[in-house]
């Protein structure tokens, strides 16, 4: 992944990530008792939901900090630290589930991710996933890009936000037949008067690496102010203009 997580801040302030992910679970049609992998499990909130549905769960994440948080919150769940683009299970899974993960993996590593998923699924096994799609948070990223440019700086677009037509062939090349795919807008409310500022601090890290703290805060303040009219509701709630891609595929 191309981000280092603030695990405690993520758990306390951004519960919407796993709350929205609960709807993706409904795409899994494996029988109770099936072996399900939660790939990029984060703090384990959705791993727990999978267990509540009667599945045997293996939860995988690359972040040691996230897994420490997950183990503290869910001590009975087996968590494994591994790279999503290069992991091997003791036994193939009936389904691999992933929420809000793929967009943190660089475009050139997406074929490795798809191959690892296919390799660890039984024939007929399912991939069910949701992640950022084309145009996700574009207003926020454009505002930050403008604030960077005003200072003679380039704003790196490190996020993988594909269309269905861009991502489906990667899965198909790995031997996964896409049976369902949808790209949709999901405007997402943030918590508190500083909701957008906090969102940027949590999710937009790489572009600010090596930058002095005062310049970082000035850029964020400028971007937030420029978005107040379009992304802040009358009641003061900030909205981030999320776009999601939701996919189900079957190993052939």
mmCIF file of C-alpha atoms in Angstrom:
data_model
loop_
_atom_site.group_PDB
_atom_site.id
_atom_site.type_symbol
_atom_site.label_atom_id
_atom_site.label_comp_id
_atom_site.label_asym_id
_atom_site.label_seq_id
_atom_site.Cartn_x
_atom_site.Cartn_y
_atom_site.Cartn_z
ATOM 1 C CA UNK A 1 0.000 0.000 0.000
ATOM 2 C CA UNK A 2 1.131 3.555 -0.671
ATOM 3 C CA UNK A 3 0.015 4.943 2.708
ATOM 4 C CA UNK A 4 1.047 4.654 6.363
ATOM 5 C CA UNK A 5 -1.995 4.490 8.605
ATOM 6 C CA UNK A 6 -2.881 6.303 11.813
ATOM 7 C CA UNK A 7 -4.679 3.237 13.124
ATOM 8 C CA UNK A 8 -6.211 4.792 16.245
ATOM 9 C CA UNK A 9 -7.388 7.897 14.414
ATOM 10 C CA UNK A 10 -8.874 5.765 11.661
ATOM 11 C CA UNK A 11 -10.829 3.695 14.179
ATOM 12 C CA UNK A 12 -12.101 6.634 16.214
ATOM 13 C CA UNK A 13 -12.960 9.113 13.456
ATOM 14 C CA UNK A 14 -13.648 7.232 10.236
ATOM 15 C CA UNK A 15 -16.053 4.431 11.095
ATOM 16 C CA UNK A 16 -18.025 5.263 7.949
ATOM 17 C CA UNK A 17 -15.461 3.242 5.943
ATOM 18 C CA UNK A 18 -16.500 -0.097 7.423
ATOM 19 C CA UNK A 19 -20.132 0.979 7.946
ATOM 20 C CA UNK A 20 -20.587 1.521 4.216
ATOM 21 C CA UNK A 21 -18.665 -1.684 3.583
ATOM 22 C CA UNK A 22 -21.337 -3.726 5.350
ATOM 23 C CA UNK A 23 -23.520 -3.434 2.259
ATOM 24 C CA UNK A 24 -20.828 -5.073 0.146
ATOM 25 C CA UNK A 25 -21.020 -8.204 2.315
ATOM 26 C CA UNK A 26 -24.429 -8.953 0.815
ATOM 27 C CA UNK A 27 -22.767 -9.813 -2.519
ATOM 28 C CA UNK A 28 -21.152 -12.881 -0.932
ATOM 29 C CA UNK A 29 -23.385 -15.891 -1.548
ATOM 30 C CA UNK A 30 -21.181 -18.592 -0.002
ATOM 31 C CA UNK A 31 -22.813 -20.998 2.441
ATOM 32 C CA UNK A 32 -22.324 -20.601 6.205
ATOM 33 C CA UNK A 33 -19.124 -22.309 7.274
ATOM 34 C CA UNK A 34 -17.321 -21.258 4.097
ATOM 35 C CA UNK A 35 -13.783 -19.907 4.370
ATOM 36 C CA UNK A 36 -13.747 -16.162 3.670
ATOM 37 C CA UNK A 37 -10.673 -13.911 3.518
ATOM 38 C CA UNK A 38 -11.026 -10.282 4.569
ATOM 39 C CA UNK A 39 -8.231 -8.789 2.450
ATOM 40 C CA UNK A 40 -7.054 -5.447 3.815
ATOM 41 C CA UNK A 41 -9.060 -5.979 6.990
ATOM 42 C CA UNK A 42 -7.909 -2.787 8.732
ATOM 43 C CA UNK A 43 -9.189 -2.714 12.303
ATOM 44 C CA UNK A 44 -11.200 -5.923 11.851
ATOM 45 C CA UNK A 45 -14.684 -4.408 12.007
ATOM 46 C CA UNK A 46 -15.881 -6.198 8.871
ATOM 47 C CA UNK A 47 -14.034 -9.397 9.796
ATOM 48 C CA UNK A 48 -16.288 -9.498 12.837
ATOM 49 C CA UNK A 49 -19.360 -8.995 10.631
ATOM 50 C CA UNK A 50 -18.280 -11.903 8.431
ATOM 51 C CA UNK A 51 -17.953 -14.169 11.472
ATOM 52 C CA UNK A 52 -21.408 -13.073 12.623
ATOM 53 C CA UNK A 53 -22.745 -14.353 9.291
ATOM 54 C CA UNK A 54 -21.385 -17.799 10.053
ATOM 55 C CA UNK A 55 -18.184 -17.773 7.996
ATOM 56 C CA UNK A 56 -14.709 -19.005 8.907
ATOM 57 C CA UNK A 57 -12.552 -15.907 8.486
ATOM 58 C CA UNK A 58 -8.901 -15.228 7.806
ATOM 59 C CA UNK A 59 -8.186 -11.504 8.103
ATOM 60 C CA UNK A 60 -5.156 -10.065 6.279
ATOM 61 C CA UNK A 61 -3.581 -6.620 6.352
ATOM 62 C CA UNK A 62 -0.152 -5.201 5.510
ATOM 63 C CA UNK A 63 -0.155 -2.616 8.302
ATOM 64 C CA UNK A 64 1.288 -3.724 11.619
ATOM 65 C CA UNK A 65 -0.324 -0.749 13.359
ATOM 66 C CA UNK A 66 -3.739 -1.622 11.960
ATOM 67 C CA UNK A 67 -3.355 -5.242 12.995
ATOM 68 C CA UNK A 68 -2.342 -4.250 16.525
ATOM 69 C CA UNK A 69 -5.571 -2.247 16.735
ATOM 70 C CA UNK A 70 -7.550 -5.131 15.215
ATOM 71 C CA UNK A 71 -6.157 -7.692 17.644
ATOM 72 C CA UNK A 72 -6.943 -5.443 20.598
ATOM 73 C CA UNK A 73 -10.528 -4.965 19.417
ATOM 74 C CA UNK A 74 -11.147 -8.547 18.229
ATOM 75 C CA UNK A 75 -8.838 -10.928 20.110
ATOM 76 C CA UNK A 76 -10.625 -14.076 18.878
ATOM 77 C CA UNK A 77 -10.129 -13.409 15.147
ATOM 78 C CA UNK A 78 -7.039 -14.816 13.373
ATOM 79 C CA UNK A 79 -5.197 -11.865 11.833
ATOM 80 C CA UNK A 80 -2.282 -12.268 9.429
ATOM 81 C CA UNK A 81 0.191 -9.614 8.320
ATOM 82 C CA UNK A 82 0.788 -9.967 4.580
ATOM 83 C CA UNK A 83 0.995 -7.975 1.358
ATOM 84 C CA UNK A 84 -2.233 -8.157 -0.662
ATOM 85 C CA UNK A 85 -0.205 -8.424 -3.873
ATOM 86 C CA UNK A 86 1.812 -11.414 -2.653
ATOM 87 C CA UNK A 87 0.105 -13.622 -0.072
ATOM 88 C CA UNK A 88 -0.384 -17.370 0.216
ATOM 89 C CA UNK A 89 -3.071 -19.118 2.248
ATOM 90 C CA UNK A 90 -2.667 -22.579 3.796
ATOM 91 C CA UNK A 91 -5.852 -23.547 1.936
ATOM 92 C CA UNK A 92 -7.714 -21.840 -0.927
ATOM 93 C CA UNK A 93 -10.667 -19.694 0.116
ATOM 94 C CA UNK A 94 -14.291 -19.913 -0.929
ATOM 95 C CA UNK A 95 -14.402 -16.123 -1.222
ATOM 96 C CA UNK A 96 -12.107 -13.131 -0.860
ATOM 97 C CA UNK A 97 -13.744 -9.959 0.381
ATOM 98 C CA UNK A 98 -12.120 -6.529 0.276
ATOM 99 C CA UNK A 99 -13.436 -3.088 1.182
ATOM 100 C CA UNK A 100 -11.704 0.248 0.529
ATOM 101 C CA UNK A 101 -8.328 -1.334 -0.241
ATOM 102 C CA UNK A 102 -7.576 -1.624 -3.960
ATOM 103 C CA UNK A 103 -7.280 2.137 -4.525
ATOM 104 C CA UNK A 104 -4.263 2.237 -2.177
ATOM 105 C CA UNK A 105 -2.335 -0.165 -4.429
ATOM 106 C CA UNK A 106 -0.439 1.374 -7.331
ATOM 107 C CA UNK A 107 -1.741 0.809 -10.855
ATOM 108 C CA UNK A 108 1.310 -1.171 -11.916
ATOM 109 C CA UNK A 109 0.783 -3.613 -9.033
ATOM 110 C CA UNK A 110 -2.899 -4.293 -9.760
ATOM 111 C CA UNK A 111 -2.085 -7.345 -11.941
ATOM 112 C CA UNK A 112 -0.075 -8.780 -9.017
ATOM 113 C CA UNK A 113 -3.042 -8.188 -6.714
ATOM 114 C CA UNK A 114 -5.443 -9.902 -9.123
ATOM 115 C CA UNK A 115 -3.063 -12.846 -9.571
ATOM 116 C CA UNK A 116 -2.649 -13.288 -5.803
ATOM 117 C CA UNK A 117 -6.421 -13.272 -5.338
ATOM 118 C CA UNK A 118 -6.969 -15.826 -8.102
ATOM 119 C CA UNK A 119 -4.186 -18.048 -6.776
ATOM 120 C CA UNK A 120 -5.789 -18.174 -3.323
ATOM 121 C CA UNK A 121 -9.355 -18.935 -4.459
ATOM 122 C CA UNK A 122 -10.927 -22.326 -5.064
ATOM 123 C CA UNK A 123 -12.279 -22.925 -8.584
ATOM 124 C CA UNK A 124 -15.637 -21.171 -8.578
ATOM 125 C CA UNK A 125 -14.558 -19.053 -5.613
ATOM 126 C CA UNK A 126 -15.661 -15.444 -5.448
ATOM 127 C CA UNK A 127 -13.981 -12.061 -5.242
ATOM 128 C CA UNK A 128 -16.284 -9.431 -3.750
ATOM 129 C CA UNK A 129 -14.840 -5.951 -3.414
ATOM 130 C CA UNK A 130 -15.489 -2.228 -3.296
ATOM 131 C CA UNK A 131 -12.994 0.600 -3.621
ATOM 132 C CA UNK A 132 -12.571 4.107 -4.996
ATOM 133 C CA UNK A 133 -13.701 4.505 -8.585
ATOM 134 C CA UNK A 134 -13.069 7.010 -11.342
ATOM 135 C CA UNK A 135 -13.624 10.555 -10.060
ATOM 136 C CA UNK A 136 -13.444 9.661 -6.364
ATOM 137 C CA UNK A 137 -12.935 12.783 -4.201
ATOM 138 C CA UNK A 138 -12.037 14.672 -7.377
ATOM 139 C CA UNK A 139 -13.150 18.060 -6.044
ATOM 140 C CA UNK A 140 -10.915 17.642 -3.013
ATOM 141 C CA UNK A 141 -7.924 16.467 -5.016
ATOM 142 C CA UNK A 142 -8.401 19.245 -7.587
ATOM 143 C CA UNK A 143 -8.515 21.871 -4.828
ATOM 144 C CA UNK A 144 -5.316 20.497 -3.297
ATOM 145 C CA UNK A 145 -3.714 20.381 -6.734
ATOM 146 C CA UNK A 146 -4.509 24.075 -7.244
ATOM 147 C CA UNK A 147 -3.098 24.982 -3.829
ATOM 148 C CA UNK A 148 0.096 23.059 -4.606
ATOM 149 C CA UNK A 149 0.389 24.716 -8.031
ATOM 150 C CA UNK A 150 0.006 28.181 -6.512
ATOM 151 C CA UNK A 151 3.262 27.459 -4.666
ATOM 152 C CA UNK A 152 5.033 26.031 -7.694
ATOM 153 C CA UNK A 153 4.579 22.454 -6.502
ATOM 154 C CA UNK A 154 3.257 19.354 -8.251
ATOM 155 C CA UNK A 155 0.457 17.406 -6.561
ATOM 156 C CA UNK A 156 1.093 13.689 -7.153
ATOM 157 C CA UNK A 157 -1.996 11.658 -7.987
ATOM 158 C CA UNK A 158 -1.023 8.455 -6.200
ATOM 159 C CA UNK A 159 -4.521 6.978 -5.947
ATOM 160 C CA UNK A 160 -5.862 4.211 -8.204
ATOM 161 C CA UNK A 161 -9.399 5.228 -9.176
ATOM 162 C CA UNK A 162 -10.327 3.216 -12.297
ATOM 163 C CA UNK A 163 -13.395 2.895 -14.447
ATOM 164 C CA UNK A 164 -15.032 -0.528 -14.776
ATOM 165 C CA UNK A 165 -13.566 -0.798 -18.272
ATOM 166 C CA UNK A 166 -10.071 -0.193 -16.899
ATOM 167 C CA UNK A 167 -10.250 -2.620 -13.979
ATOM 168 C CA UNK A 168 -12.320 -5.550 -15.252
ATOM 169 C CA UNK A 169 -9.702 -6.654 -17.834
ATOM 170 C CA UNK A 170 -7.055 -6.897 -15.089
ATOM 171 C CA UNK A 171 -9.248 -9.364 -13.206
ATOM 172 C CA UNK A 172 -10.121 -11.282 -16.355
ATOM 173 C CA UNK A 173 -6.464 -11.613 -17.315
ATOM 174 C CA UNK A 174 -5.873 -13.276 -13.925
ATOM 175 C CA UNK A 175 -8.646 -15.826 -14.543
ATOM 176 C CA UNK A 176 -11.493 -14.063 -12.726
ATOM 177 C CA UNK A 177 -14.767 -13.689 -14.625
ATOM 178 C CA UNK A 178 -16.538 -10.442 -13.700
ATOM 179 C CA UNK A 179 -20.218 -11.164 -13.059
ATOM 180 C CA UNK A 180 -21.262 -7.848 -11.517
ATOM 181 C CA UNK A 181 -19.783 -4.335 -11.630
ATOM 182 C CA UNK A 182 -21.165 -0.895 -10.860
ATOM 183 C CA UNK A 183 -19.646 2.589 -10.575
ATOM 184 C CA UNK A 184 -21.663 5.004 -8.463
ATOM 185 C CA UNK A 185 -21.517 8.321 -6.609
ATOM 186 C CA UNK A 186 -21.615 8.141 -2.821
ATOM 187 C CA UNK A 187 -21.327 11.593 -1.235
ATOM 188 C CA UNK A 188 -19.929 10.817 2.210
ATOM 189 C CA UNK A 189 -20.502 12.997 5.319
ATOM 190 C CA UNK A 190 -17.574 13.643 7.641
ATOM 191 C CA UNK A 191 -17.593 14.146 11.403
ATOM 192 C CA UNK A 192 -17.316 17.596 12.990
ATOM 193 C CA UNK A 193 -16.647 21.160 11.913
ATOM 194 C CA UNK A 194 -13.152 20.156 10.741
ATOM 195 C CA UNK A 195 -14.405 17.094 8.904
ATOM 196 C CA UNK A 196 -12.768 17.858 5.564
ATOM 197 C CA UNK A 197 -9.490 18.957 7.124
ATOM 198 C CA UNK A 198 -9.398 15.763 9.178
ATOM 199 C CA UNK A 199 -10.204 13.676 6.103
ATOM 200 C CA UNK A 200 -7.258 15.199 4.235
ATOM 201 C CA UNK A 201 -4.933 14.566 7.167
ATOM 202 C CA UNK A 202 -6.038 10.923 7.341
ATOM 203 C CA UNK A 203 -6.163 9.955 3.673
ATOM 204 C CA UNK A 204 -3.891 12.345 1.738
ATOM 205 C CA UNK A 205 -0.442 11.646 3.123
ATOM 206 C CA UNK A 206 1.968 10.939 0.278
ATOM 207 C CA UNK A 207 1.664 14.345 -1.453
ATOM 208 C CA UNK A 208 2.737 16.079 1.783
ATOM 209 C CA UNK A 209 5.741 13.891 2.584
ATOM 210 C CA UNK A 210 8.812 15.959 3.437
ATOM 211 C CA UNK A 211 6.835 19.214 3.516
ATOM 212 C CA UNK A 212 7.140 21.658 6.424
ATOM 213 C CA UNK A 213 4.149 21.484 8.758
ATOM 214 C CA UNK A 214 3.252 25.172 8.359
ATOM 215 C CA UNK A 215 3.122 24.918 4.558
ATOM 216 C CA UNK A 216 1.068 21.728 4.791
ATOM 217 C CA UNK A 217 -1.469 23.421 7.054
ATOM 218 C CA UNK A 218 -1.605 26.486 4.785
ATOM 219 C CA UNK A 219 -2.299 24.340 1.717
ATOM 220 C CA UNK A 220 -5.003 22.352 3.489
ATOM 221 C CA UNK A 221 -6.643 25.518 4.849
ATOM 222 C CA UNK A 222 -6.664 27.064 1.373
ATOM 223 C CA UNK A 223 -8.166 23.951 -0.195
ATOM 224 C CA UNK A 224 -10.816 23.627 2.522
ATOM 225 C CA UNK A 225 -11.800 27.278 2.186
ATOM 226 C CA UNK A 226 -12.145 26.954 -1.601
ATOM 227 C CA UNK A 227 -14.505 23.974 -1.149
ATOM 228 C CA UNK A 228 -16.714 25.434 1.550
ATOM 229 C CA UNK A 229 -19.415 26.561 -0.868
ATOM 230 C CA UNK A 230 -19.644 23.226 -2.716
ATOM 231 C CA UNK A 231 -18.888 20.558 -0.087
ATOM 232 C CA UNK A 232 -20.143 22.042 3.181
ATOM 233 C CA UNK A 233 -23.853 21.770 3.966
ATOM 234 C CA UNK A 234 -25.844 24.527 5.629
ATOM 235 C CA UNK A 235 -25.671 22.662 8.939
ATOM 236 C CA UNK A 236 -21.863 22.665 8.795
ATOM 237 C CA UNK A 237 -21.439 19.015 7.769
ATOM 238 C CA UNK A 238 -18.642 18.432 5.283
ATOM 239 C CA UNK A 239 -19.194 16.028 2.385
ATOM 240 C CA UNK A 240 -16.472 14.277 0.411
ATOM 241 C CA UNK A 241 -17.458 13.494 -3.168
ATOM 242 C CA UNK A 242 -16.781 9.769 -3.098
ATOM 243 C CA UNK A 243 -17.236 7.555 -6.153
ATOM 244 C CA UNK A 244 -17.152 3.796 -5.582
ATOM 245 C CA UNK A 245 -16.632 0.795 -7.822
ATOM 246 C CA UNK A 246 -18.206 -2.451 -6.631
ATOM 247 C CA UNK A 247 -17.296 -5.748 -8.271
ATOM 248 C CA UNK A 248 -18.040 -9.436 -7.994
ATOM 249 C CA UNK A 249 -15.939 -11.937 -9.939
ATOM 250 C CA UNK A 250 -15.661 -15.741 -10.012
ATOM 251 C CA UNK A 251 -12.528 -17.818 -10.519
ATOM 252 C CA UNK A 252 -12.914 -19.839 -13.691
#
